[in-house]
Coordinates of C-alpha atoms (C1' of nucleotides) in Angstrom, one line a residue:
Chain A
M1 CA -75.4 -37.8 2.0
N2 CA -76.6 -40.7 4.0
E3 CA -74.5 -40.2 7.2
V4 CA -74.5 -43.2 9.6
K5 CA -75.5 -41.8 12.9
S6 CA -73.9 -43.4 16.0
H7 CA -75.7 -43.5 19.2
N8 CA -74.5 -43.2 22.7
F9 CA -75.9 -45.6 25.3
L10 CA -78.4 -43.0 26.6
E11 CA -79.9 -42.6 23.1
E12 CA -80.1 -46.4 22.7
I13 CA -82.0 -46.7 26.0
I14 CA -84.2 -43.8 25.1
E15 CA -85.0 -45.2 21.6
E16 CA -85.7 -48.5 23.1
D17 CA -88.1 -47.0 25.7
L18 CA -89.9 -45.2 22.9
K19 CA -90.1 -48.2 20.6
A20 CA -91.4 -50.2 23.4
G21 CA -94.1 -47.8 24.1
K22 CA -92.9 -47.1 27.7
Y23 CA -93.2 -43.5 27.1
Q24 CA -94.8 -41.2 24.4
S25 CA -92.2 -38.5 25.0
I26 CA -89.4 -37.9 27.5
V27 CA -88.8 -35.5 30.3
T28 CA -85.3 -34.7 31.6
R29 CA -84.1 -32.1 34.0
F30 CA -80.9 -30.1 34.8
P31 CA -80.7 -30.1 38.5
P32 CA -77.9 -27.8 39.9
E33 CA -77.5 -26.9 43.5
P34 CA -77.5 -23.1 43.6
N35 CA -74.3 -22.9 45.6
G36 CA -71.8 -21.8 42.9
Y37 CA -71.2 -20.9 39.4
L38 CA -71.6 -23.3 36.3
H39 CA -68.5 -24.7 34.7
I40 CA -67.9 -26.4 31.4
G41 CA -68.6 -29.7 33.2
H42 CA -72.1 -28.5 33.8
A43 CA -72.3 -27.4 30.1
T44 CA -72.0 -31.0 29.0
S45 CA -74.8 -32.1 31.3
I46 CA -76.9 -29.2 30.0
C47 CA -76.2 -30.0 26.4
L48 CA -76.9 -33.7 27.3
N49 CA -80.3 -33.1 28.9
F50 CA -81.6 -30.6 26.7
G51 CA -80.1 -32.1 23.6
L52 CA -82.0 -35.5 24.2
T53 CA -85.4 -33.9 24.5
A54 CA -84.9 -31.8 21.6
R55 CA -84.0 -34.9 19.6
Y56 CA -86.6 -37.1 20.9
G57 CA -89.4 -35.0 21.8
G58 CA -90.4 -33.8 25.2
Y59 CA -89.0 -31.2 27.5
T60 CA -86.3 -30.3 30.0
N61 CA -86.9 -28.8 33.3
L62 CA -84.5 -26.7 35.4
R63 CA -84.8 -27.8 38.9
F64 CA -82.7 -26.2 41.7
D65 CA -81.7 -28.8 44.0
D66 CA -81.9 -26.5 47.0
T67 CA -82.1 -28.7 50.0
N68 CA -79.1 -27.2 52.0
P69 CA -80.0 -23.7 53.1
V70 CA -76.6 -23.0 54.4
T71 CA -74.8 -23.1 51.1
E72 CA -77.3 -21.7 48.8
E73 CA -78.1 -18.2 47.5
T74 CA -80.3 -16.4 45.0
E75 CA -77.2 -14.9 43.4
F76 CA -76.3 -18.4 42.1
V77 CA -79.7 -19.0 41.1
D78 CA -79.6 -16.1 38.8
S79 CA -76.1 -16.7 37.3
I80 CA -77.1 -20.4 36.7
K81 CA -80.2 -19.2 34.7
A82 CA -78.1 -16.7 32.7
D83 CA -75.5 -19.2 31.9
I84 CA -78.1 -21.8 30.5
K85 CA -79.8 -19.0 28.4
W86 CA -76.4 -17.9 27.1
L87 CA -75.6 -21.4 26.0
G88 CA -78.8 -21.3 23.9
F89 CA -81.3 -23.6 25.9
E90 CA -84.8 -23.0 27.1
W91 CA -86.1 -24.9 30.0
K92 CA -89.8 -25.9 30.2
Y93 CA -90.4 -25.2 33.9
E94 CA -88.3 -23.4 36.6
L95 CA -88.6 -25.5 39.5
Y96 CA -87.1 -25.9 43.1
A97 CA -86.7 -28.8 45.3
S98 CA -87.8 -26.6 48.0
D99 CA -91.2 -26.2 46.4
Y100 CA -91.7 -29.8 47.4
F101 CA -90.8 -29.5 51.1
A102 CA -94.4 -30.1 52.2
T103 CA -94.9 -33.1 49.9
L104 CA -91.6 -34.5 50.9
Y105 CA -92.7 -34.1 54.6
E106 CA -95.8 -36.1 53.8
Y107 CA -93.7 -38.7 51.9
A108 CA -91.6 -39.1 55.2
H109 CA -94.7 -39.9 57.2
I110 CA -95.8 -42.5 54.6
L111 CA -92.4 -44.2 55.3
I112 CA -92.8 -43.9 59.1
N113 CA -96.2 -45.3 58.9
K114 CA -94.9 -48.3 57.0
G115 CA -92.3 -48.9 59.6
L116 CA -89.6 -48.0 57.2
A117 CA -88.2 -44.8 58.7
Y118 CA -87.3 -43.9 62.4
V119 CA -86.1 -41.1 64.4
D120 CA -82.6 -41.5 65.5
D121 CA -81.0 -39.7 68.5
L122 CA -77.5 -40.6 67.8
T123 CA -75.0 -37.9 67.1
S124 CA -73.3 -37.6 63.7
E125 CA -70.1 -39.3 65.2
E126 CA -72.1 -42.1 66.7
I127 CA -73.9 -42.8 63.4
A128 CA -70.5 -42.9 61.5
Q129 CA -69.3 -45.2 64.1
L130 CA -72.2 -47.6 63.8
K131 CA -72.1 -47.4 60.0
G132 CA -69.1 -49.8 59.6
T133 CA -66.9 -49.5 56.7
P134 CA -67.1 -50.9 53.2
V135 CA -65.6 -54.1 54.3
D136 CA -67.2 -54.2 57.8
P137 CA -70.9 -54.5 58.4
G138 CA -72.6 -51.7 60.3
K139 CA -74.6 -52.2 63.7
D140 CA -78.1 -51.2 64.4
S141 CA -78.9 -47.9 66.2
P142 CA -80.4 -48.4 69.7
F143 CA -83.3 -46.1 68.6
R144 CA -84.0 -48.2 65.4
D145 CA -87.0 -50.0 66.9
R146 CA -89.1 -47.1 68.2
S147 CA -92.7 -47.5 67.6
I148 CA -94.5 -45.8 64.5
D149 CA -96.4 -43.7 67.0
E150 CA -93.3 -42.5 68.7
N151 CA -91.5 -41.9 65.4
C152 CA -94.5 -39.9 64.3
R153 CA -94.5 -37.9 67.4
L154 CA -90.8 -37.2 67.4
F155 CA -90.6 -36.3 63.6
E156 CA -93.4 -33.7 64.1
K157 CA -91.6 -32.2 67.0
M158 CA -88.5 -32.1 64.9
K159 CA -90.3 -30.1 62.3
D160 CA -91.9 -27.9 65.1
G161 CA -88.5 -26.9 66.1
E162 CA -88.4 -28.4 69.5
Y163 CA -84.9 -29.9 69.1
P164 CA -81.5 -28.4 68.4
D165 CA -79.5 -28.9 65.3
G166 CA -77.8 -32.3 65.2
S167 CA -79.8 -33.7 68.0
K168 CA -82.1 -36.0 65.8
T169 CA -82.4 -37.3 62.4
L170 CA -85.0 -39.3 60.4
R171 CA -83.5 -42.4 58.9
A172 CA -84.7 -45.1 56.6
K173 CA -85.0 -48.5 58.2
I174 CA -83.2 -50.9 55.6
D175 CA -80.2 -52.9 56.6
M176 CA -77.2 -51.9 58.5
K177 CA -75.3 -55.0 57.0
H178 CA -76.0 -54.1 53.4
P179 CA -73.0 -54.2 51.2
N180 CA -74.0 -50.8 49.7
M181 CA -73.2 -48.3 52.4
L182 CA -75.9 -46.0 51.0
M183 CA -78.4 -48.7 52.1
R184 CA -77.3 -48.7 55.8
D185 CA -80.2 -46.7 57.1
P186 CA -79.5 -43.5 55.3
L187 CA -80.4 -40.2 56.7
L188 CA -83.5 -38.7 55.3
Y189 CA -84.0 -35.6 57.4
R190 CA -81.6 -33.4 59.4
I191 CA -82.5 -30.4 61.7
K192 CA -81.1 -27.1 60.5
H193 CA -82.3 -23.8 62.1
A194 CA -81.1 -21.9 59.1
H195 CA -82.6 -19.4 56.7
H196 CA -83.5 -20.7 53.3
H197 CA -83.1 -18.5 50.2
R198 CA -86.6 -19.4 49.3
T199 CA -88.6 -20.7 52.1
G200 CA -87.1 -18.4 54.7
D201 CA -87.7 -19.7 58.1
A202 CA -90.7 -21.9 57.4
W203 CA -88.7 -25.0 57.9
C204 CA -86.0 -26.1 60.4
I205 CA -85.7 -29.7 59.2
Y206 CA -84.5 -30.3 55.6
P207 CA -84.5 -33.4 53.4
M208 CA -81.2 -34.9 52.4
Y209 CA -80.3 -35.3 48.8
D210 CA -81.4 -38.9 48.6
F211 CA -84.9 -38.0 49.9
A212 CA -85.4 -35.0 47.6
H213 CA -83.7 -35.7 44.4
G214 CA -85.5 -39.0 43.2
Q215 CA -88.7 -37.7 44.8
S216 CA -88.6 -34.4 42.9
D217 CA -87.9 -36.2 39.7
S218 CA -91.0 -38.5 40.4
I219 CA -93.1 -35.4 41.2
E220 CA -92.1 -33.9 37.9
Q221 CA -92.5 -37.2 36.1
I222 CA -89.0 -37.1 34.8
T223 CA -88.6 -40.2 32.6
H224 CA -84.8 -40.2 32.4
S225 CA -82.9 -38.7 35.3
I226 CA -79.4 -38.4 34.2
C227 CA -76.4 -37.9 36.7
T228 CA -72.7 -38.6 36.9
L229 CA -71.1 -41.9 37.8
E230 CA -70.5 -41.2 41.4
F231 CA -74.3 -41.4 42.0
I232 CA -74.4 -45.1 41.0
P233 CA -74.5 -46.3 44.5
H234 CA -77.5 -44.0 45.1
R235 CA -79.5 -45.6 42.4
E236 CA -80.4 -48.5 44.7
L237 CA -81.7 -46.2 47.3
Y238 CA -83.4 -44.1 44.6
D239 CA -85.3 -47.1 43.4
W240 CA -86.0 -48.4 46.9
L241 CA -87.7 -45.0 48.0
I242 CA -89.7 -44.9 44.8
E243 CA -91.1 -48.3 45.4
K244 CA -91.8 -47.9 49.0
L245 CA -93.6 -44.5 48.4
E246 CA -95.4 -46.0 45.6
I247 CA -94.9 -42.9 43.4
Y248 CA -94.1 -42.2 39.7
P249 CA -91.2 -44.4 38.8
S250 CA -88.4 -42.1 37.3
H251 CA -85.2 -44.0 36.4
Q252 CA -81.7 -42.8 37.0
Y253 CA -78.9 -43.2 34.5
E254 CA -75.3 -42.4 34.9
F255 CA -72.5 -41.1 32.6
A256 CA -68.8 -40.2 33.2
R257 CA -68.3 -36.5 34.0
R258 CA -66.0 -34.7 31.4
N259 CA -62.7 -33.7 32.6
L260 CA -60.6 -31.1 30.4
S261 CA -56.8 -31.1 30.5
Y262 CA -54.7 -28.2 32.0
T263 CA -57.5 -27.2 34.2
V264 CA -59.4 -28.1 37.3
M265 CA -63.2 -28.6 37.6
S266 CA -64.1 -29.3 41.2
K267 CA -66.0 -26.5 43.0
R268 CA -63.7 -26.7 45.9
K269 CA -60.6 -26.2 43.8
L270 CA -62.1 -23.4 41.6
M271 CA -63.0 -21.7 44.9
Q272 CA -59.5 -21.9 46.1
L273 CA -58.3 -20.4 42.9
V274 CA -60.7 -17.3 43.6
N275 CA -60.2 -17.0 47.2
D276 CA -56.4 -17.2 47.2
G277 CA -56.3 -14.7 44.3
Y278 CA -54.7 -16.9 41.7
V279 CA -57.5 -15.6 39.4
N280 CA -59.6 -12.4 39.5
G281 CA -63.0 -13.9 40.4
W282 CA -65.3 -16.6 39.1
D283 CA -65.6 -14.9 35.8
D284 CA -61.8 -14.6 35.2
P285 CA -61.3 -15.4 31.6
R286 CA -58.9 -18.2 32.7
M287 CA -61.5 -20.1 34.6
P288 CA -63.4 -23.0 33.2
T289 CA -66.6 -21.5 34.4
I290 CA -69.3 -20.6 31.8
S291 CA -69.1 -17.0 32.9
G292 CA -65.3 -17.0 32.5
M293 CA -65.4 -18.6 29.2
R294 CA -68.1 -16.1 28.2
R295 CA -65.9 -13.2 29.2
R296 CA -63.0 -14.8 27.4
G297 CA -64.9 -14.7 24.2
F298 CA -66.1 -18.3 23.7
T299 CA -69.3 -18.6 21.6
P300 CA -72.2 -20.7 22.8
A301 CA -72.0 -22.6 19.5
S302 CA -68.4 -23.5 20.0
I303 CA -69.3 -25.1 23.5
R304 CA -72.4 -26.8 22.2
N305 CA -70.4 -28.4 19.2
F306 CA -67.7 -29.4 21.6
C307 CA -70.1 -31.2 23.9
E308 CA -71.8 -32.9 21.0
R309 CA -68.5 -34.1 19.5
I310 CA -67.1 -35.5 22.8
G311 CA -70.0 -37.6 23.1
I312 CA -71.1 -39.4 26.2
A313 CA -69.9 -42.7 27.8
K314 CA -69.0 -44.3 31.1
R315 CA -65.3 -44.4 31.1
E316 CA -62.9 -42.1 32.8
N317 CA -61.6 -39.3 30.5
I318 CA -59.5 -36.3 30.3
I319 CA -60.4 -34.5 27.1
D320 CA -57.7 -32.6 25.3
F321 CA -58.0 -28.9 25.7
S322 CA -57.1 -28.5 22.0
L323 CA -60.4 -30.2 21.0
L324 CA -62.2 -27.3 22.6
E325 CA -60.0 -24.9 20.9
F326 CA -60.7 -26.4 17.7
F327 CA -64.4 -25.9 17.9
L328 CA -63.7 -22.4 19.2
R329 CA -61.5 -21.5 16.2
E330 CA -63.8 -23.2 13.9
D331 CA -66.8 -21.0 14.9
L332 CA -64.6 -17.7 15.2
N333 CA -63.1 -18.4 11.7
N334 CA -66.5 -18.2 10.2
T335 CA -67.8 -15.2 12.0
A336 CA -65.0 -13.0 13.3
L337 CA -64.2 -9.5 11.9
R338 CA -60.7 -9.2 10.6
V339 CA -58.9 -6.2 11.9
M340 CA -55.3 -5.2 12.5
A341 CA -53.7 -4.7 15.9
V342 CA -50.0 -4.5 16.9
L343 CA -49.4 -6.1 20.2
D344 CA -45.8 -5.4 20.6
P345 CA -45.2 -2.4 18.5
V346 CA -41.9 -1.2 16.8
K347 CA -41.7 1.7 14.5
L348 CA -41.3 1.3 10.8
I349 CA -40.6 4.5 8.6
I350 CA -41.0 4.4 4.9
T351 CA -38.2 6.7 3.8
N352 CA -39.5 7.3 0.3
Y353 CA -43.0 8.2 1.4
E354 CA -44.2 11.6 1.5
D355 CA -44.1 13.1 5.1
E356 CA -47.7 14.5 5.4
K357 CA -49.4 12.1 3.1
T358 CA -52.4 9.9 4.1
E359 CA -53.8 7.2 1.8
E360 CA -57.0 5.4 2.4
L361 CA -56.6 1.8 1.4
T362 CA -59.3 -1.0 1.1
C363 CA -59.1 -3.9 3.5
E364 CA -61.5 -6.9 3.8
N365 CA -63.6 -7.0 6.9
G366 CA -64.2 -10.8 7.2
P367 CA -63.6 -14.3 6.1
D368 CA -65.6 -13.8 2.7
E369 CA -66.9 -11.1 0.5
A370 CA -70.2 -10.7 2.2
Y371 CA -68.6 -9.0 5.0
G372 CA -67.6 -6.1 2.8
T373 CA -64.5 -3.8 3.1
R374 CA -63.4 -0.7 5.0
Q375 CA -60.9 2.0 4.6
I376 CA -57.8 2.1 6.5
S377 CA -55.3 4.8 6.7
F378 CA -51.7 4.4 5.6
C379 CA -48.8 6.8 6.3
K380 CA -45.2 7.2 6.3
E381 CA -44.7 5.9 9.9
L382 CA -46.3 2.7 11.0
W383 CA -46.3 0.3 14.0
I384 CA -45.4 -3.3 13.2
E385 CA -44.9 -6.3 15.4
R386 CA -41.6 -6.5 17.0
E387 CA -41.4 -10.2 16.2
D388 CA -41.9 -9.7 12.5
F389 CA -38.4 -8.4 12.1
M390 CA -35.1 -10.5 12.5
E391 CA -31.8 -8.9 12.4
E392 CA -30.2 -12.2 11.3
P393 CA -33.0 -14.2 9.7
A394 CA -33.3 -17.7 10.4
K395 CA -33.8 -20.3 7.6
K396 CA -37.3 -20.3 6.1
W397 CA -37.9 -16.7 7.5
F398 CA -40.6 -15.0 5.4
R399 CA -40.7 -11.8 7.2
L400 CA -38.6 -8.5 7.5
A401 CA -34.9 -8.7 7.8
P402 CA -32.2 -6.3 6.4
G403 CA -32.4 -6.4 2.7
A404 CA -35.6 -8.5 2.8
S405 CA -39.2 -7.5 1.4
V406 CA -42.6 -8.2 2.7
R407 CA -46.0 -7.2 2.0
L408 CA -47.8 -4.7 4.3
K409 CA -51.4 -6.2 4.5
S410 CA -53.7 -4.5 2.1
A411 CA -50.9 -2.0 1.3
Y412 CA -47.5 -2.0 -0.3
I413 CA -44.5 -4.1 -0.6
V414 CA -41.6 -2.6 1.5
R415 CA -38.0 -3.5 1.6
C416 CA -35.9 -3.1 4.8
D417 CA -33.0 -1.0 4.1
N418 CA -31.8 -0.2 7.6
F419 CA -32.6 -0.4 11.3
Q420 CA -31.7 1.3 14.6
K421 CA -31.4 0.2 18.1
D422 CA -31.5 2.2 21.2
E423 CA -28.7 2.4 24.0
N424 CA -29.9 -1.1 25.5
G425 CA -29.6 -2.8 22.0
N426 CA -33.3 -3.0 21.7
L427 CA -34.7 -2.5 18.2
E428 CA -36.3 1.0 17.9
T429 CA -36.9 1.9 14.2
I430 CA -36.8 0.0 10.9
Y431 CA -36.3 2.0 7.8
C432 CA -37.9 0.8 4.6
T433 CA -38.4 1.7 0.9
Y434 CA -41.8 1.1 -0.5
F435 CA -42.7 0.2 -4.1
P436 CA -45.7 2.3 -5.3
E437 CA -46.6 0.0 -8.1
T438 CA -47.3 -2.9 -5.6
R439 CA -50.2 -1.2 -4.0
S440 CA -52.9 -3.7 -3.1
G441 CA -55.4 -4.2 -5.8
L442 CA -53.3 -2.5 -8.6
D443 CA -50.6 -4.9 -8.3
N444 CA -49.5 -6.1 -11.5
G445 CA -47.8 -9.2 -10.3
T446 CA -44.3 -8.2 -11.1
M447 CA -43.1 -8.5 -7.5
K448 CA -43.6 -11.5 -5.3
V449 CA -42.8 -11.9 -1.6
K450 CA -43.3 -14.8 0.8
G451 CA -44.5 -12.9 3.7
T452 CA -47.3 -10.5 4.5
I453 CA -47.4 -8.6 7.9
H454 CA -50.0 -6.6 9.7
W455 CA -49.5 -3.0 10.6
V456 CA -51.3 0.1 12.0
S457 CA -50.6 3.8 11.2
V458 CA -48.7 5.7 13.9
E459 CA -50.8 8.8 13.3
H460 CA -54.2 7.0 13.4
A461 CA -53.8 4.0 15.7
I462 CA -55.4 4.0 19.2
K463 CA -54.1 2.6 22.4
A464 CA -55.5 -0.6 24.0
E465 CA -54.7 -3.0 26.8
V466 CA -54.6 -6.5 25.5
R467 CA -54.8 -9.5 27.9
M468 CA -53.1 -12.5 26.6
Y469 CA -54.3 -15.7 28.4
D470 CA -52.7 -19.1 28.4
R471 CA -53.6 -22.2 30.2
L472 CA -54.1 -21.9 33.9
F473 CA -52.0 -25.0 34.7
K474 CA -48.6 -26.3 33.5
V475 CA -49.7 -30.1 33.7
E476 CA -52.4 -32.0 32.0
N477 CA -54.0 -33.2 35.1
P478 CA -53.2 -31.0 38.1
S479 CA -55.3 -33.0 40.5
S480 CA -53.4 -36.2 40.0
E481 CA -49.9 -34.8 40.5
D482 CA -48.0 -35.1 43.8
G483 CA -48.6 -32.3 46.3
D484 CA -51.0 -29.5 46.1
F485 CA -52.7 -28.7 42.7
K486 CA -51.8 -25.2 43.1
D487 CA -48.1 -26.0 42.8
Y488 CA -48.8 -26.7 39.2
I489 CA -50.4 -23.2 38.4
N490 CA -48.9 -21.7 35.2
P491 CA -47.3 -18.4 36.5
D492 CA -47.5 -16.9 33.0
S493 CA -51.3 -17.5 32.3
L494 CA -51.9 -13.8 32.1
Q495 CA -49.8 -11.2 30.2
I496 CA -50.9 -7.7 29.7
L497 CA -49.7 -5.8 26.6
N498 CA -50.1 -2.2 25.6
A499 CA -51.0 -2.4 22.0
F500 CA -51.8 -0.2 19.1
I501 CA -54.9 -1.0 17.4
E502 CA -56.9 0.2 14.3
P503 CA -59.3 3.1 15.0
S504 CA -62.3 1.1 13.8
L505 CA -62.2 -0.9 17.0
K506 CA -63.2 2.3 19.0
K507 CA -66.8 1.1 18.3
A508 CA -66.3 -2.6 19.4
A509 CA -69.0 -4.1 21.4
V510 CA -68.8 -7.0 24.0
V511 CA -70.6 -9.4 21.8
D512 CA -68.3 -8.6 18.7
R513 CA -65.7 -11.2 17.8
Y514 CA -62.5 -10.1 16.1
Q515 CA -59.5 -11.6 14.6
F516 CA -56.5 -9.6 15.2
L517 CA -54.8 -10.5 11.9
R518 CA -52.1 -13.1 12.5
K519 CA -52.3 -12.8 16.2
G520 CA -55.6 -14.6 17.2
Y521 CA -59.3 -14.2 18.2
F522 CA -60.0 -11.3 20.5
C523 CA -63.1 -9.7 22.2
L524 CA -63.7 -6.5 24.2
D525 CA -63.7 -7.3 27.9
E526 CA -66.9 -6.7 29.7
K527 CA -65.2 -4.2 31.9
S528 CA -63.6 -2.2 29.2
T529 CA -64.2 1.5 29.0
S530 CA -64.0 4.1 26.2
E531 CA -61.0 5.7 28.1
N532 CA -59.3 2.4 28.7
L533 CA -60.0 -0.2 26.0
V534 CA -59.5 -3.8 27.1
F535 CA -59.4 -6.7 24.8
N536 CA -59.1 -10.4 25.9
R537 CA -57.4 -12.9 23.7
T538 CA -59.8 -15.7 23.3
V539 CA -57.5 -18.1 21.5
T540 CA -54.4 -18.0 19.4
L541 CA -54.4 -18.8 15.7
K542 CA -52.6 -22.0 14.8
D543 CA -49.0 -21.0 14.3
A544 CA -46.9 -23.2 11.8
W545 CA -44.0 -20.7 12.3
A546 CA -43.9 -21.2 16.1
K547 CA -43.7 -25.0 15.7
E548 CA -40.9 -24.6 13.1
V549 CA -39.0 -22.4 15.7
K550 CA -39.4 -25.1 18.4
R551 CA -37.3 -27.5 16.4
Chain B
rU30 C1' -69.0 -58.9 53.8
rG31 C1' -67.2 -55.9 50.8
rG32 C1' -70.0 -53.8 46.8
rG33 C1' -70.1 -51.2 42.3
rU34 C1' -68.3 -49.2 37.5
rU35 C1' -64.9 -49.0 33.4
rA36 C1' -60.9 -50.8 30.0
rU37 C1' -60.5 -49.4 21.6
rG38 C1' -54.3 -44.9 18.5
rG39 C1' -51.3 -39.3 22.1
rU40 C1' -57.0 -37.5 23.3
rG41 C1' -62.3 -38.2 22.8
rU42 C1' -65.8 -41.5 20.6
rA43 C1' -68.0 -45.4 17.0
rA44 C1' -68.3 -50.5 15.3
rA45 C1' -74.8 -55.2 18.8
rG46 C1' -69.8 -62.4 15.8
rG47 C1' -68.1 -60.3 9.5
rC48 C1' -63.4 -54.3 6.1
rA49 C1' -61.4 -51.5 13.6
rG50 C1' -64.5 -46.1 11.5
rC51 C1' -65.0 -40.4 12.7
rA52 C1' -63.2 -35.9 15.0
rC53 C1' -59.0 -33.6 17.5
rA54 C1' -53.6 -33.9 17.9
rA55 C1' -49.1 -35.0 15.2
rC56 C1' -46.4 -35.4 10.5
rA57 C1' -45.8 -34.4 5.0
rG58 C1' -47.3 -31.7 0.7
rA59 C1' -50.6 -28.0 -2.4
rU60 C1' -53.0 -23.1 -2.4
rU61 C1' -52.8 -18.4 0.1
rU62 C1' -51.9 -10.4 0.3
rU63 C1' -53.1 -13.8 7.6
rG64 C1' -46.8 -19.1 8.3
rA65 C1' -54.5 -18.4 9.4
rU66 C1' -58.4 -20.7 6.5
rU67 C1' -59.1 -24.3 2.7
rC68 C1' -57.4 -28.8 0.0
rU69 C1' -54.7 -33.6 -0.4
rG70 C1' -52.1 -37.5 1.9
rU71 C1' -49.5 -40.2 6.1
rU72 C1' -48.5 -42.3 11.1
rU73 C1' -50.5 -44.2 15.4
rG74 C1' -55.3 -48.4 18.6
rU75 C1' -58.9 -53.2 20.7
rC76 C1' -55.7 -54.3 29.0
rU77 C1' -53.2 -59.5 29.6
rA78 C1' -53.5 -65.0 29.0
rG79 C1' -56.3 -68.8 27.5
rG80 C1' -60.9 -70.7 25.1
rU81 C1' -65.4 -71.0 21.6
rU82 C1' -66.0 -70.0 16.2
rC83 C1' -64.9 -70.4 9.2
rG84 C1' -64.5 -65.5 11.6
rA85 C1' -63.8 -62.1 18.2
rA86 C1' -63.1 -55.3 20.2
rU87 C1' -67.7 -57.9 20.6
rC88 C1' -69.1 -64.6 23.4
rC89 C1' -66.8 -67.8 27.7
rU90 C1' -62.9 -68.6 31.6
rA91 C1' -59.1 -66.7 34.5
rG92 C1' -56.3 -62.6 35.6
rU93 C1' -54.5 -57.2 35.6
rA94 C1' -55.3 -52.0 36.0
rA95 C1' -58.1 -47.4 37.0
rC96 C1' -62.2 -45.1 39.3
rC97 C1' -66.6 -44.7 43.0
rC98 C1' -68.9 -45.8 48.0
rA99 C1' -67.7 -45.2 55.2
rA100 C1' -70.8 -35.5 55.1
rC101 C1' -76.6 -34.4 59.4
rC102 C1' -73.0 -32.0 51.1
rA103 C1' -75.0 -32.5 46.4

RNA sequence: UGGGUUAUGGUGUAAAGGCAGCACAACAGAUUUUGAUUCUGUUUGUCUAGGUUCGAAUCCUAGUAACCCAACCA
């Protein structure tokens, strides 16, 4: 097999850098702000950064971009670390932008001493006012030409807490008429008398993103600093600061963030879903957060394979959710234990089966023989799926109907002789005859049926709550529709069922993955208890019959 | 005084002047004690208009469209 490997643009840049001897090995970083939970979009960035150093040699740091004390919390630091580990990646160093506050403060002085930064007394509104617009040039602040000495003194006083929040800022002195708005004397430091999750009350001035991120990259000698497209305008400032500070020249590269159909990804929108009660928390299995997906039953491998396959580029995109589902099913199909569970039960009575008899039948555990077999109990009364019976069978119907026969998985072939409805006209009981010679394994092949259905014994089955999840939104791109994105929420994204499941599931663990035969992949919910078993549907099986019905 | 980025099937992504490929999706069939899996096959694409060239997704010219930038957020 000589597979032709295709390279994305970042891999090409790195290979050229390596070939040219610019670097011996590369260093990347994953730089989240600890102000929320990671989602599938972050996962692509994680896979990218860690994947690149795994491939080309070098390492990846985890760096928390914690320069805004009012939004950041240790809780988020912990969840981010747990999510990255769960995805299967190991960072070299755990670092914090806040570790560099003292260095950054020195860097600011370097700029001031070079006459490249000044303390501005303008208010936020005044600064915005003088900034101009993308089509109109800005105007200089009246404080722009303070002396170096005065700037030094004022900046020190800012640090010493002598001024209230918002009263002064430190700005780079670049060009108020610059076509790139980011270069119109960007803010470097602001005053915030706020408690920081790591530095406590040691500081009351905090660097802005632009005066922390590139500098942190440089301190860590990051070779390739990879971020999303919206930071392109920042690159000019990133390079300017590195040049003027005369520090290690990290380089920034940008890629297009990945969007997934039928969901939203912005932190703001996800927060609304949580706060307004559309979902039950950040780890709700419908959420595109890593914690939600984990709870839903996604596997790390499926997410990694997905990220690998979608590649990386610079154009806008909305990736089809079914692509993610494909990798999920692919992984689960290879690993999930096969069990039987009846989600919407209706009773089936085998009229010619002995009343008190129980037979132990052999059933395969997994996708191949290596998984072995287990015994399952078979009795006169069984639960089967309501949708596996049709009073007036449609064309191409393979399942139960009056007079029709099906195989009960790993058991016998039965023929439906009769059925009974309750006073509301709902199917209550199906009466069947079984054929003893068709027992699974002994079958001599004289009788053939098209359909095989799953079942559980009424006497042996246990109860469980099963949560069926569907996509959160009714439209592909909720954010681009008219009106509020919440108007497009799928009201049926969660359906709770009371199911009968086979008794072997009593010992299910959260890490186990199951296929409920013919119904989909399921896992035990993190909050399930032995008194109240709860299973989550991770993803359905592909369903050719459902497609047939749609026509 | 505006600047920047991007355009390849329904979706995502390759092709560095030389056969438009791969995956998903869709469709058709075979196998199947899961209408699953597996296997086989099919359909669908280079933003537009010119130009250069034996040959253009790729180079040139002119358009068009989408996205990003005016937080003391990151």
